[in-house]
Each structure stands twice: as structure tokens, then as C-alpha cells.
Amino acid sequence: MTAPELLDEDLAAIDLPYIEKNVSRHGGVRRYFRYEGKRYGRLPDDPDSEEFSREYWRLRRIAEGEGQADDGAKDDLSGRPQPGTFRWLCSLYLASDAYRRLDKTTQAKRRAIIDAMLLEPLKPGGKRLYANMPLAALDVKNIEVLRDRKASTPFAADERLKVLRQVFETTRPGRDGKREKIVKENRARLVQPFRKKSEGHHTITAEEIGRYIQHHGTASKATLAIVILMYTGLRVSDLATIGPQHRRGDIFQLRLFKNRNRGPVTLQIAIHPILDTVLAMHPAKGMNYLLTEYGKPFSIKGLGNRVSDWFDQAGLPHCTAHTVRKGLATSLAESEATDSMLDGLFGWKDGKTSKIYTAKKQQAKLARQAVLRIDWGEMGNILPHPNGGVASQPENAEKKAN
């Protein structure tokens, strides 16, 4: 027997670990690679074949990349993604219509989040990346790891989940030509976010607005900004662009920045007399009412930060441009504005958002009407009444008092 033959025979005699054998009722043997209780895939039928060896070591490298120390070459994002991996799924999502319909700024943010997740190592300080993890291995546990890597910033952690849920919805043409999901189950939806449901942004009050204006002065740029917000309900993205070109007599007409690509909304907003007076105090010097110290238009992010700075300077760090929008909606609902009125002013389409504000007012109003109808019969006459004393007393009340 030659040396090569001895070597082949010795290799064939090795009992490879992590192989699960299942015998069918017909006597056939099926082999699977199982590592730490998890089945990674079926192996070829012939254990002596080169095909079996290649598949065995491929699955073993995948398993050890997840569960043991990294001892292989460092992963990277170069070249085409390997089909069936996390990076491959992300690349399909980034090429999908769902992603392309997003606003450019939203695309950039979402792409940055995806890239950060792809570059996450399987183990802290390890060489292998989540990018090349097989989709079958990207289970709830691993998604929780991606979330928890941002545990110190819960909002960022939840943003990862939000993006992952969109990525897992990616589709491709099926056999019948219809779109079908690549990953049948959206595992990201099985992972709980960090943040609890709340009422969201603070709702600014009239008293807080008064403190803000008193601090900055009625003729200031800071007051011009908040007055536009107070009497139009615009978002900061529209506050950054609104200017004289949007004025048509006593109305503003402008296309809202949000959803301008997917579902554009054009609003006509009547100019309130107070807003008209404040605008007259600040003659426009260009296409925007609000300009930087250098006479340039604000970027959306820049103006948002500037408004927050103005609130900080007034001792109101919990307030932002959005708190003014929310305060306006609340104030209008308390003034008996209808859902349709709120929809018309804020550009809401489905009526759901307006009901958030009117429902609170309707609840309080209905509760007040209900309280006025409470009648406990004679029992209610024992208690003090607002007109002084009691309405009536039981016959033995005086005897008990004595």
C-alpha cells in the first residue's frame, strides 16, 4: 500500500464530530451538521466524498465563527456579497423600490445604520462580522445582540430594530412572477424594542411660550421663528424653507417637505394677523424668512439645533420646534376644533393623528357631562352642597348629632 493510500485510509477512519445521523424507515442514513444543539444543514449522503468534506467544513466554519474564538481570516465588505448572507439580504433591500422611494436624507441614515450592523463583529473584538452570517443563523438571539450593542443609546438600538424589520420584508420575483419574501418570517418583529410607549414630545404651554418671548424679545429672530411655528403648525423642515415666495395674499401655499417624494402634500394656510404683524417687523432679505448670521438659508438640521439652542437660552431645554407643533394641535382641540380642521391645517390625511388630540378634549368634555348627571338619590343629600349646608338630612341625623 502506498503512502498516499495509507493517508486516504487514515482520513476516512476519522470520526468527525458534530454529525447527527438519522435513519429513515427505509434504512437510509441522513447526516446533518449540529453544533451546540443547533442544526446548521444537511450533509451529502456519501461521507467519503470530497463534496461531503467541503460541506462539513463550510458549516463548521460558520458554527465556530458564531460560537468560538475567531481564528480565521478577517471578514470585510469587499467583493460581491455571498448569497444567503445578511449582507446579501441588505444589498437586495438597498436596491429595492421600498428603499429607493425614501427621501435622500432618510436613505443616508438608513444606509449608515445598515453598514454599522454589517461591520459588527460576532464577538466583541473578533474578526468575523455579521455581514457574512448566513440568514439561517440570523435568529432572534443574534438580532438581540445587534440591538444590545447599542444598549447605551436606546433610541439608536430601536432604530436598528426598525431598519432590520424593513430589511426582513425584502422581496424578489417568485416562480409565478409574483413578489415573495426572501425570509419567510420577520424575526426582527419578535425582538422587543427598548423604549416604552409614551406620549412622546413635551407639549409646550402658553406660559412657556411667554417665557421664551420675554427672554428673546419680540423683535428677535428667535421670536420670529416661534411665531411662525405657533400660527402655522409647520415642521422645522418647512420652517427652514418658508419665505416670501410662498405667500399668496393672506395665505401661505407650500408643498410640505415630509413625504414629498412618496405622497406630496400641498397646504394653503391662512396668515394669522399676529403672524402678519411679526413678519412685517422682519423684512425678508431673500427667499427665506429665517437666515443665518451670514445671510444664508438654514439647513433643516442646523435650524432644528438653533431652535433648541434658543429654548435652552430661555431656560426651556425640554422644548423643541416639535413641542410647539404639538402644543398648537392641543390648543386647537381644546378650543373645539374638529378633526377635519386639524387635518386641514397640519396636512394629516387619514384622520388618525387629529383624533389623538380631539379625543383627549372629547374625553374631558364627555366626562364633565357625565359627572353632572351623577345622582345617588337621597344618599347625595347627606353630603355638603355648593350652595352651603346640606340639601336635606335624614330624620335621625339631629338625634345622632346630639
Tab-separated table of C-alpha atoms in Angstrom:
chain	number	residue	atom	x	y	z
A	1	MET	CA	0.000	0.000	0.000
A	2	THR	CA	1.414	3.342	-0.982
A	3	ALA	CA	1.819	6.303	1.320
A	4	PRO	CA	-0.997	8.266	-0.317
A	5	GLU	CA	-3.277	5.269	0.061
A	6	LEU	CA	-2.401	4.987	3.753
A	7	LEU	CA	-3.139	8.679	4.220
A	8	ASP	CA	-6.521	8.425	2.500
A	9	GLU	CA	-7.433	5.407	4.590
A	10	ASP	CA	-6.479	7.146	7.811
A	11	LEU	CA	-8.531	10.208	6.896
A	12	ALA	CA	-11.558	8.068	6.115
A	13	ALA	CA	-11.300	6.469	9.532
A	14	ILE	CA	-11.522	9.801	11.379
A	15	ASP	CA	-14.795	10.151	13.288
A	16	LEU	CA	-15.742	13.762	12.643
A	17	PRO	CA	-17.591	15.494	15.485
A	18	TYR	CA	-20.870	17.402	15.329
A	19	ILE	CA	-22.505	14.992	12.863
A	20	GLU	CA	-26.088	13.946	13.564
A	21	LYS	CA	-27.231	10.703	11.930
A	22	ASN	CA	-30.887	9.947	11.239
A	23	VAL	CA	-32.002	6.588	9.876
A	24	SER	CA	-35.141	6.657	7.761
A	25	ARG	CA	-37.786	3.931	7.860
A	26	HIS	CA	-36.327	2.634	4.612
A	27	GLY	CA	-32.901	2.201	6.173
A	28	GLY	CA	-31.284	5.210	4.577
A	29	VAL	CA	-28.964	7.416	6.623
A	30	ARG	CA	-29.211	11.198	6.597
A	31	ARG	CA	-26.427	13.245	8.138
A	32	TYR	CA	-26.679	16.772	9.496
A	33	PHE	CA	-24.143	19.146	10.974
A	34	ARG	CA	-25.249	20.029	14.536
A	35	TYR	CA	-23.274	22.335	16.770
A	36	GLU	CA	-24.205	23.174	20.379
A	37	GLY	CA	-27.731	21.906	19.858
A	38	LYS	CA	-28.346	23.806	16.626
A	39	ARG	CA	-28.691	22.111	13.247
A	40	TYR	CA	-26.873	24.061	10.504
A	41	GLY	CA	-27.668	21.964	7.444
A	42	ARG	CA	-27.816	18.561	5.834
A	43	LEU	CA	-24.604	16.917	4.634
A	44	PRO	CA	-24.168	14.963	1.361
A	45	ASP	CA	-25.055	11.282	1.516
A	46	ASP	CA	-21.571	9.894	0.882
A	47	PRO	CA	-19.332	10.633	3.912
A	48	ASP	CA	-16.234	9.627	1.960
A	49	SER	CA	-16.772	12.077	-0.866
A	50	GLU	CA	-14.969	15.355	-1.411
A	51	GLU	CA	-18.364	17.062	-1.580
A	52	PHE	CA	-19.156	15.829	1.955
A	53	SER	CA	-15.840	17.139	3.274
A	54	ARG	CA	-16.290	20.569	1.710
A	55	GLU	CA	-19.820	20.982	3.071
A	56	TYR	CA	-18.849	19.706	6.514
A	57	TRP	CA	-16.013	22.206	6.902
A	58	ARG	CA	-18.099	25.035	5.439
A	59	LEU	CA	-20.806	24.500	8.039
A	60	ARG	CA	-18.260	24.017	10.785
A	61	ARG	CA	-16.555	27.316	9.985
A	62	ILE	CA	-19.938	29.035	10.148
A	63	ALA	CA	-20.740	27.441	13.506
A	64	GLU	CA	-17.373	28.158	15.052
A	65	GLY	CA	-17.499	31.690	13.781
A	66	GLU	CA	-20.611	32.190	15.932
A	67	GLY	CA	-19.755	30.175	18.987
A	68	GLN	CA	-15.992	30.099	19.433
A	69	ALA	CA	-12.972	32.358	19.266
A	70	ASP	CA	-12.162	33.716	15.843
A	71	ASP	CA	-9.107	32.148	14.310
A	72	GLY	CA	-9.758	32.677	10.624
A	73	ALA	CA	-9.091	35.470	8.246
A	74	LYS	CA	-10.776	38.776	8.941
A	75	ASP	CA	-14.068	39.387	7.171
A	76	ASP	CA	-14.618	42.529	5.164
A	77	LEU	CA	-17.210	44.072	2.867
A	78	SER	CA	-15.200	43.790	-0.314
A	79	GLY	CA	-16.449	41.955	-3.379
A	80	ARG	CA	-19.939	40.741	-4.122
A	81	PRO	CA	-21.949	39.501	-1.126
A	82	GLN	CA	-22.320	35.758	-0.820
A	83	PRO	CA	-25.929	34.673	-1.499
A	84	GLY	CA	-27.878	33.723	1.574
A	85	THR	CA	-25.970	36.008	3.922
A	86	PHE	CA	-27.045	39.032	5.948
A	87	ARG	CA	-25.043	41.335	3.679
A	88	TRP	CA	-26.685	39.804	0.603
A	89	LEU	CA	-30.162	40.482	2.009
A	90	CYS	CA	-29.192	44.055	2.866
A	91	SER	CA	-27.872	44.620	-0.664
A	92	LEU	CA	-31.209	43.480	-2.096
A	93	TYR	CA	-33.070	45.820	0.251
A	94	LEU	CA	-30.860	48.769	-0.758
A	95	ALA	CA	-31.729	48.035	-4.403
A	96	SER	CA	-35.465	47.671	-3.716
A	97	ASP	CA	-38.230	50.114	-4.576
A	98	ALA	CA	-39.122	50.361	-0.880
A	99	TYR	CA	-35.701	51.857	-0.176
A	100	ARG	CA	-35.474	53.968	-3.321
A	101	ARG	CA	-38.807	55.659	-2.559
A	102	LEU	CA	-37.398	57.041	0.664
A	103	ASP	CA	-36.193	60.601	0.911
A	104	LYS	CA	-32.450	61.043	0.294
A	105	THR	CA	-31.816	62.047	3.899
A	106	THR	CA	-33.717	59.008	5.160
A	107	GLN	CA	-31.808	56.785	2.741
A	108	ALA	CA	-28.496	58.096	4.053
A	109	LYS	CA	-29.469	57.494	7.674
A	110	ARG	CA	-30.790	54.020	6.949
A	111	ARG	CA	-27.694	53.099	4.924
A	112	ALA	CA	-25.437	54.222	7.775
A	113	ILE	CA	-27.360	52.048	10.241
A	114	ILE	CA	-27.135	49.025	7.916
A	115	ASP	CA	-23.402	49.481	7.360
A	116	ALA	CA	-22.810	49.734	11.107
A	117	MET	CA	-24.663	46.455	11.692
A	118	LEU	CA	-22.794	44.676	8.900
A	119	LEU	CA	-19.483	45.699	10.460
A	120	GLU	CA	-20.425	44.458	13.918
A	121	PRO	CA	-18.150	41.569	14.961
A	122	LEU	CA	-19.804	38.337	16.031
A	123	LYS	CA	-17.907	38.642	19.288
A	124	PRO	CA	-16.508	41.893	20.720
A	125	GLY	CA	-13.017	42.319	19.333
A	126	GLY	CA	-13.418	39.360	16.979
A	127	LYS	CA	-12.568	39.171	13.298
A	128	ARG	CA	-15.720	37.647	11.867
A	129	LEU	CA	-18.511	40.062	11.009
A	130	TYR	CA	-22.282	39.899	10.997
A	131	ALA	CA	-22.098	40.814	7.310
A	132	ASN	CA	-21.295	37.253	6.270
A	133	MET	CA	-23.589	35.491	8.711
A	134	PRO	CA	-25.973	33.081	6.929
A	135	LEU	CA	-29.582	34.184	7.127
A	136	ALA	CA	-30.471	30.875	8.774
A	137	ALA	CA	-28.179	31.813	11.658
A	138	LEU	CA	-29.519	35.366	11.992
A	139	ASP	CA	-32.119	34.355	14.537
A	140	VAL	CA	-33.813	36.231	17.371
A	141	LYS	CA	-30.799	35.746	19.642
A	142	ASN	CA	-28.404	37.319	17.157
A	143	ILE	CA	-30.796	40.164	16.389
A	144	GLU	CA	-30.968	40.866	20.126
A	145	VAL	CA	-27.173	41.057	20.122
A	146	LEU	CA	-27.281	43.684	17.354
A	147	ARG	CA	-29.842	45.612	19.379
A	148	ASP	CA	-27.927	45.294	22.655
A	149	ARG	CA	-24.692	46.575	21.130
A	150	LYS	CA	-26.462	49.965	21.250
A	151	ALA	CA	-27.966	49.480	24.709
A	152	SER	CA	-26.284	52.650	25.995
A	153	THR	CA	-28.343	54.646	23.480
A	154	PRO	CA	-31.830	53.062	23.472
A	155	PHE	CA	-33.078	55.218	20.609
A	156	ALA	CA	-30.228	54.026	18.357
A	157	ALA	CA	-30.892	50.433	19.439
A	158	ASP	CA	-34.539	50.736	18.467
A	159	GLU	CA	-33.580	52.343	15.160
A	160	ARG	CA	-31.596	49.210	14.367
A	161	LEU	CA	-34.683	47.109	15.001
A	162	LYS	CA	-36.787	49.423	12.862
A	163	VAL	CA	-34.370	49.087	9.942
A	164	LEU	CA	-33.996	45.319	10.382
A	165	ARG	CA	-37.762	44.905	10.212
A	166	GLN	CA	-37.734	46.665	6.849
A	167	VAL	CA	-34.791	44.606	5.587
A	168	PHE	CA	-36.549	41.359	6.505
A	169	GLU	CA	-39.545	42.438	4.399
A	170	THR	CA	-37.433	42.453	1.220
A	171	THR	CA	-38.983	40.521	-1.664
A	172	ARG	CA	-37.937	39.067	-5.015
A	173	PRO	CA	-39.854	37.656	-8.002
A	174	GLY	CA	-41.273	34.191	-7.333
A	175	ARG	CA	-41.815	31.307	-9.683
A	176	ASP	CA	-45.214	32.607	-10.755
A	177	GLY	CA	-43.869	36.116	-11.271
A	178	LYS	CA	-45.353	37.455	-8.050
A	179	ARG	CA	-43.160	39.014	-5.397
A	180	GLU	CA	-42.325	36.772	-2.456
A	181	LYS	CA	-40.462	37.443	0.769
A	182	ILE	CA	-36.899	36.169	0.855
A	183	VAL	CA	-37.099	35.481	4.594
A	184	LYS	CA	-40.473	33.945	5.354
A	185	GLU	CA	-40.589	35.051	8.991
A	186	ASN	CA	-39.703	38.579	10.033
A	187	ARG	CA	-37.621	37.650	13.076
A	188	ALA	CA	-36.853	41.279	13.866
A	189	ARG	CA	-40.514	41.737	14.810
A	190	LEU	CA	-40.071	39.108	17.508
A	191	VAL	CA	-37.494	41.275	19.288
A	192	GLN	CA	-38.773	43.863	21.734
A	193	PRO	CA	-37.534	47.469	21.499
A	194	PHE	CA	-36.048	49.228	24.494
A	195	ARG	CA	-38.332	52.210	24.513
A	196	LYS	CA	-41.728	52.039	26.133
A	197	LYS	CA	-44.751	53.706	24.612
A	198	SER	CA	-45.225	57.242	25.855
A	199	GLU	CA	-46.911	60.454	24.818
A	200	GLY	CA	-43.715	61.425	23.016
A	201	HIS	CA	-42.570	65.020	22.823
A	202	HIS	CA	-43.464	67.521	25.506
A	203	THR	CA	-46.463	69.721	24.726
A	204	ILE	CA	-45.497	73.364	25.079
A	205	THR	CA	-47.735	75.633	27.158
A	206	ALA	CA	-48.710	79.266	26.731
A	207	GLU	CA	-46.710	80.097	29.852
A	208	GLU	CA	-43.554	78.543	28.386
A	209	ILE	CA	-44.034	80.428	25.130
A	210	GLY	CA	-44.358	83.624	27.157
A	211	ARG	CA	-41.057	82.914	28.944
A	212	TYR	CA	-39.358	82.273	25.610
A	213	ILE	CA	-40.573	85.518	24.014
A	214	GLN	CA	-39.827	87.545	27.143
A	215	HIS	CA	-36.258	86.226	27.167
A	216	HIS	CA	-35.503	86.844	23.494
A	217	GLY	CA	-37.638	89.934	22.848
A	218	THR	CA	-40.438	90.421	20.332
A	219	ALA	CA	-38.132	91.782	17.613
A	220	SER	CA	-35.669	88.867	17.726
A	221	LYS	CA	-35.085	86.181	15.120
A	222	ALA	CA	-35.846	83.613	17.811
A	223	THR	CA	-39.312	85.075	18.303
A	224	LEU	CA	-39.920	85.248	14.545
A	225	ALA	CA	-39.211	81.509	14.364
A	226	ILE	CA	-41.537	80.531	17.195
A	227	VAL	CA	-44.346	82.792	15.957
A	228	ILE	CA	-44.253	81.151	12.530
A	229	LEU	CA	-44.455	77.770	14.280
A	230	MET	CA	-47.245	78.947	16.605
A	231	TYR	CA	-49.526	80.157	13.818
A	232	THR	CA	-48.825	77.667	11.030
A	233	GLY	CA	-48.019	74.379	12.790
A	234	LEU	CA	-45.175	73.731	10.345
A	235	ARG	CA	-42.413	71.239	10.997
A	236	VAL	CA	-38.865	72.521	11.282
A	237	SER	CA	-38.172	71.079	7.805
A	238	ASP	CA	-40.728	73.519	6.372
A	239	LEU	CA	-39.727	76.343	8.704
A	240	ALA	CA	-36.271	76.191	7.105
A	241	THR	CA	-37.680	76.802	3.613
A	242	ILE	CA	-40.720	79.048	4.031
A	243	GLY	CA	-40.330	82.544	2.620
A	244	PRO	CA	-41.999	85.331	0.655
A	245	GLN	CA	-42.323	83.141	-2.443
A	246	HIS	CA	-44.869	81.019	-0.572
A	247	ARG	CA	-47.157	83.953	0.171
A	248	ARG	CA	-50.295	84.467	-1.893
A	249	GLY	CA	-52.051	87.492	-0.404
A	250	ASP	CA	-53.293	86.436	3.013
A	251	ILE	CA	-52.322	82.773	2.704
A	252	PHE	CA	-49.204	80.639	2.538
A	253	GLN	CA	-49.127	77.977	-0.137
A	254	LEU	CA	-46.330	75.416	0.060
A	255	ARG	CA	-45.557	71.764	-0.533
A	256	LEU	CA	-44.551	70.041	2.682
A	257	PHE	CA	-41.055	68.611	2.895
A	258	LYS	CA	-42.108	65.363	4.582
A	259	ASN	CA	-43.215	62.630	2.162
A	260	ARG	CA	-42.642	64.991	-0.767
A	261	ASN	CA	-41.494	62.046	-2.891
A	262	ARG	CA	-43.914	59.320	-1.788
A	263	GLY	CA	-47.099	61.280	-1.127
A	264	PRO	CA	-46.647	65.023	-1.610
A	265	VAL	CA	-48.984	67.349	0.246
A	266	THR	CA	-49.569	70.993	-0.698
A	267	LEU	CA	-51.060	73.218	2.008
A	268	GLN	CA	-52.785	76.574	1.939
A	269	ILE	CA	-52.584	78.194	5.376
A	270	ALA	CA	-54.300	81.449	6.237
A	271	ILE	CA	-51.899	84.010	7.686
A	272	HIS	CA	-52.972	84.954	11.219
A	273	PRO	CA	-52.995	88.728	11.932
A	274	ILE	CA	-50.406	88.341	14.707
A	275	LEU	CA	-48.096	86.406	12.391
A	276	ASP	CA	-48.608	89.045	9.698
A	277	THR	CA	-47.588	91.772	12.165
A	278	VAL	CA	-44.441	89.930	13.277
A	279	LEU	CA	-43.433	89.208	9.665
A	280	ALA	CA	-43.720	92.915	8.918
A	281	MET	CA	-41.143	93.569	11.659
A	282	HIS	CA	-38.637	91.366	9.784
A	283	PRO	CA	-38.394	92.432	6.117
A	284	ALA	CA	-37.345	89.431	4.045
A	285	LYS	CA	-33.873	89.637	2.523
A	286	GLY	CA	-34.106	86.596	0.320
A	287	MET	CA	-36.197	83.513	-0.378
A	288	ASN	CA	-36.359	82.502	3.300
A	289	TYR	CA	-37.735	84.272	6.341
A	290	LEU	CA	-35.060	82.759	8.565
A	291	LEU	CA	-31.413	83.191	7.612
A	292	THR	CA	-28.126	82.524	9.358
A	293	GLU	CA	-25.813	85.286	10.598
A	294	TYR	CA	-24.127	85.026	7.193
A	295	GLY	CA	-27.337	85.653	5.265
A	296	LYS	CA	-27.607	82.039	4.125
A	297	PRO	CA	-30.626	79.727	4.469
A	298	PHE	CA	-30.519	77.304	7.390
A	299	SER	CA	-30.203	73.595	6.763
A	300	ILE	CA	-33.001	71.605	8.365
A	301	LYS	CA	-30.694	70.104	10.967
A	302	GLY	CA	-28.995	73.441	11.557
A	303	LEU	CA	-32.293	75.246	12.165
A	304	GLY	CA	-33.536	72.477	14.427
A	305	ASN	CA	-30.400	72.816	16.524
A	306	ARG	CA	-30.708	76.601	16.556
A	307	VAL	CA	-34.305	76.488	17.782
A	308	SER	CA	-33.259	74.058	20.516
A	309	ASP	CA	-30.470	76.461	21.486
A	310	TRP	CA	-32.969	79.319	21.723
A	311	PHE	CA	-35.127	77.224	24.037
A	312	ASP	CA	-32.075	76.332	26.154
A	313	GLN	CA	-31.201	80.018	26.470
A	314	ALA	CA	-34.728	80.719	27.726
A	315	GLY	CA	-34.424	78.003	30.384
A	316	LEU	CA	-36.652	75.563	28.474
A	317	PRO	CA	-34.311	72.694	27.499
A	318	HIS	CA	-37.227	70.240	27.281
A	319	CYS	CA	-38.821	72.192	24.416
A	320	THR	CA	-38.141	71.865	20.693
A	321	ALA	CA	-39.732	73.019	17.453
A	322	HIS	CA	-41.956	69.930	17.540
A	323	THR	CA	-43.280	70.753	21.009
A	324	VAL	CA	-44.733	73.949	19.522
A	325	ARG	CA	-46.493	71.984	16.786
A	326	LYS	CA	-47.860	69.598	19.398
A	327	GLY	CA	-48.893	72.491	21.630
A	328	LEU	CA	-50.789	74.122	18.766
A	329	ALA	CA	-52.678	70.914	17.995
A	330	THR	CA	-53.597	70.511	21.654
A	331	SER	CA	-54.701	74.127	21.975
A	332	LEU	CA	-56.913	73.868	18.880
A	333	ALA	CA	-58.524	70.668	20.141
A	334	GLU	CA	-59.284	72.354	23.463
A	335	SER	CA	-60.866	75.199	21.502
A	336	GLU	CA	-63.341	72.741	19.927
A	337	ALA	CA	-61.524	72.443	16.572
A	338	THR	CA	-62.773	69.420	14.634
A	339	ASP	CA	-60.702	66.562	13.268
A	340	SER	CA	-61.157	67.989	9.779
A	341	MET	CA	-59.861	71.392	10.859
A	342	LEU	CA	-56.727	69.848	12.307
A	343	ASP	CA	-56.237	67.694	9.213
A	344	GLY	CA	-56.540	70.772	7.020
A	345	LEU	CA	-54.013	72.818	8.984
A	346	PHE	CA	-51.381	70.154	9.615
A	347	GLY	CA	-51.733	68.228	6.363
A	348	TRP	CA	-52.775	64.963	8.017
A	349	LYS	CA	-54.514	62.583	5.643
A	350	ASP	CA	-56.120	59.685	7.495
A	351	GLY	CA	-57.612	61.486	10.486
A	352	LYS	CA	-55.781	59.252	12.960
A	353	THR	CA	-53.365	61.902	14.164
A	354	SER	CA	-56.034	64.560	14.636
A	355	LYS	CA	-58.083	62.147	16.738
A	356	ILE	CA	-55.183	61.861	19.191
A	357	TYR	CA	-55.780	65.494	20.134
A	358	THR	CA	-59.550	65.801	19.763
A	359	ALA	CA	-60.147	62.523	21.623
A	360	LYS	CA	-58.490	63.947	24.729
A	361	LYS	CA	-60.696	67.019	24.604
A	362	GLN	CA	-63.821	64.976	23.870
A	363	GLN	CA	-62.993	62.663	26.759
A	364	ALA	CA	-62.758	65.568	29.197
A	365	LYS	CA	-65.928	67.154	27.847
A	366	LEU	CA	-67.904	63.907	27.963
A	367	ALA	CA	-66.606	63.141	31.448
A	368	ARG	CA	-67.764	66.556	32.640
A	369	GLN	CA	-71.209	65.948	31.157
A	370	ALA	CA	-71.323	62.558	32.848
A	371	VAL	CA	-70.362	63.977	36.252
A	372	LEU	CA	-73.213	66.479	36.038
A	373	ARG	CA	-75.561	63.533	35.651
A	374	ILE	CA	-74.426	61.583	38.707
A	375	ASP	CA	-77.355	61.091	41.079
A	376	TRP	CA	-77.107	58.876	44.144
A	377	GLY	CA	-80.639	59.646	45.216
A	378	GLU	CA	-81.165	60.534	48.874
A	379	MET	CA	-77.604	59.473	49.699
A	380	GLY	CA	-76.325	62.505	47.836
A	381	ASN	CA	-78.362	64.839	50.043
A	382	ILE	CA	-76.392	63.891	53.163
A	383	LEU	CA	-73.195	65.441	51.814
A	384	PRO	CA	-72.422	69.182	51.734
A	385	HIS	CA	-73.707	71.050	48.673
A	386	PRO	CA	-72.047	74.033	46.966
A	387	ASN	CA	-74.925	76.338	47.997
A	388	GLY	CA	-73.981	75.804	51.639
A	389	GLY	CA	-75.060	73.249	54.216
A	390	VAL	CA	-76.813	70.143	53.012
A	391	ALA	CA	-79.840	69.811	50.829
A	392	SER	CA	-81.649	67.653	53.372
A	393	GLN	CA	-80.880	65.323	56.234
A	394	PRO	CA	-82.276	62.019	57.374
A	395	GLU	CA	-84.834	62.347	60.189
A	396	ASN	CA	-82.480	60.813	62.785
A	397	ALA	CA	-79.463	62.919	61.820
A	398	GLU	CA	-80.167	65.560	64.501
A	399	LYS	CA	-80.601	62.903	67.195
A	400	LYS	CA	-77.242	61.344	66.284
A	401	ALA	CA	-75.580	64.754	66.429
A	402	ASN	CA	-76.881	65.283	69.956
